[in-house]
């Protein structure tokens, strides 16, 4: 699958979510995410353009990543742990250049949550972006929040 194909799929998914929320915000909040009224309806990532809504909280599942396309064309990988803490890092694997970190395996090492690239298996700390296997390599991190 090419980067263009992945980018098109991510853009379509984000657009569909935005259209659903705009058309029926209360229905989207309950049906798409299972979140009761009055509780956070979107997960937002802070990018250079400001806070950007990228998905519903129910779209995040512990152990699985979600990719989102930012307005500048950058991809971000979002994760949530079993305790409910959300993380956002760059989706680009710096060792291969592929946009795949959202598809990696999650775990923890010495109390540090990480995602392992699905290609060459390097592990990236979800909180700091540091590569646990090569300290000279990092991926960008983004602030993430749940919002109404």
Coordinates of C-alpha atoms in Angstrom, one line a residue:
X1 CA 0.0 0.0 0.0
X2 CA 1.4 3.4 -1.0
X3 CA 1.7 6.5 1.2
X4 CA -0.8 8.2 -1.1
X5 CA -3.3 5.4 -0.6
X6 CA -2.9 5.5 3.2
X7 CA -3.2 9.3 3.2
X8 CA -6.4 9.2 1.1
X9 CA -7.9 6.6 3.4
X10 CA -7.0 8.6 6.6
X11 CA -8.4 11.8 5.0
X12 CA -11.6 10.0 4.1
X13 CA -12.0 8.6 7.6
X14 CA -11.4 12.0 9.3
X15 CA -13.8 13.7 6.8
X16 CA -16.5 11.0 7.5
X17 CA -16.1 11.5 11.2
X18 CA -16.3 15.2 10.9
X19 CA -19.4 15.0 8.6
X20 CA -21.2 12.6 11.1
X21 CA -20.4 14.9 14.0
X22 CA -21.6 18.0 12.1
X23 CA -24.8 16.4 10.9
X24 CA -25.9 15.0 14.3
X25 CA -23.5 15.9 17.1
X26 CA -25.5 14.1 19.8
X27 CA -26.1 11.0 17.8
X28 CA -22.4 10.9 16.7
X29 CA -21.3 11.4 20.3
X30 CA -23.4 8.4 21.5
X31 CA -23.3 6.1 18.5
X32 CA -19.8 6.6 17.2
X33 CA -18.0 6.6 20.5
X34 CA -20.4 5.3 23.2
X35 CA -19.8 8.5 25.2
X36 CA -22.7 9.8 27.1
X37 CA -23.9 13.4 26.6
X38 CA -21.8 16.0 28.4
X39 CA -18.7 13.9 28.2
X40 CA -15.7 14.5 25.9
X41 CA -16.9 14.1 22.3
X42 CA -13.6 14.4 20.4
X43 CA -9.9 13.7 20.8
X44 CA -7.8 16.7 19.8
X45 CA -4.1 16.9 18.9
X46 CA -2.1 20.1 19.2
X47 CA -0.4 20.9 15.9
X48 CA 1.2 24.1 14.6
X49 CA -2.3 25.2 13.4
X50 CA -3.7 24.8 17.0
X51 CA -5.9 22.1 18.4
X52 CA -7.4 19.8 15.8
X53 CA -10.2 17.3 16.4
X54 CA -9.1 13.9 15.0
X55 CA -11.4 11.2 16.3
X56 CA -13.9 10.2 18.9
X57 CA -12.7 8.8 22.2
X58 CA -14.4 5.5 21.3
X59 CA -12.1 5.2 18.3
X60 CA -9.1 4.6 20.5
X61 CA -8.6 1.1 21.9
X62 CA -5.8 0.1 24.3
X63 CA -3.2 -1.8 22.4
X64 CA -4.1 -0.3 19.0
X65 CA -3.1 2.9 17.2
X66 CA -5.1 5.3 15.1
X67 CA -3.5 7.4 12.3
X68 CA -4.6 10.9 11.6
X69 CA -3.6 13.4 8.9
X70 CA -2.7 16.9 10.1
X71 CA -3.4 20.0 7.9
X72 CA 0.3 20.3 6.9
X73 CA 0.3 16.7 5.6
X74 CA 2.1 15.3 8.6
X75 CA 0.7 12.0 10.0
X76 CA 0.2 11.4 13.7
X77 CA -0.3 8.1 15.5
X78 CA -2.7 8.2 18.5
X79 CA -2.8 5.6 21.3
X80 CA -4.6 5.2 24.6
X81 CA -3.4 3.0 27.4
X82 CA -5.5 0.8 29.8
X83 CA -5.5 3.7 32.3
X84 CA -7.1 6.0 29.8
X85 CA -4.0 8.2 29.1
X86 CA -3.7 9.3 25.5
X87 CA -0.5 9.7 23.5
X88 CA 0.3 11.2 20.1
X89 CA 3.5 10.7 18.2
X90 CA 4.6 11.1 14.6
X91 CA 3.4 8.2 12.5
X92 CA 6.7 8.0 10.4
X93 CA 9.1 5.3 11.3
X94 CA 12.5 7.1 11.1
X95 CA 14.3 3.9 10.3
X96 CA 12.3 3.1 7.1
X97 CA 10.5 6.3 6.3
X98 CA 7.1 4.4 6.2
X99 CA 4.0 5.9 7.9
X100 CA 3.4 2.8 10.1
X101 CA 3.9 3.5 13.8
X102 CA 0.1 3.6 14.3
X103 CA 0.1 -0.1 13.3
X104 CA 2.8 -1.1 15.8
X105 CA 2.6 -3.3 18.9
X106 CA 2.3 -1.5 22.2
X107 CA 3.8 -2.5 25.5
X108 CA 6.0 -1.1 28.3
X109 CA 9.6 -1.4 29.3
X110 CA 10.8 -0.3 32.8
X111 CA 7.5 1.5 33.2
X112 CA 7.8 3.4 29.9
X113 CA 4.9 2.9 27.5
X114 CA 6.1 2.2 23.9
X115 CA 5.1 1.3 20.4
X116 CA 7.2 -1.1 18.4
X117 CA 7.5 -0.4 14.7
X118 CA 5.7 -3.2 12.8
X119 CA 8.6 -3.2 10.3
X120 CA 12.0 -3.4 12.1
X121 CA 10.6 -3.6 15.7
X122 CA 12.4 -0.5 17.1
X123 CA 10.5 0.7 20.2
X124 CA 9.5 4.3 20.7
X125 CA 8.5 5.8 24.0
X126 CA 4.9 7.1 23.7
X127 CA 5.5 10.0 26.2
X128 CA 8.8 11.3 24.9
X129 CA 9.3 10.0 21.4
X130 CA 12.7 8.6 22.3
X131 CA 13.8 5.3 20.6
X132 CA 14.4 2.8 23.4
X133 CA 16.7 0.8 21.1
X134 CA 18.8 3.7 19.6
X135 CA 19.1 6.8 21.9
X136 CA 20.2 9.0 18.9
X137 CA 16.7 8.6 17.2
X138 CA 13.4 10.2 18.2
X139 CA 10.0 10.8 16.7
X140 CA 7.9 13.9 17.3
X141 CA 5.4 14.0 20.1
X142 CA 2.2 16.0 20.2
X143 CA 0.0 17.1 23.1
X144 CA -3.4 15.4 23.0
X145 CA -6.6 15.9 24.9
X146 CA -10.2 14.9 25.1
X147 CA -12.6 17.8 24.5
X148 CA -16.3 18.5 24.4

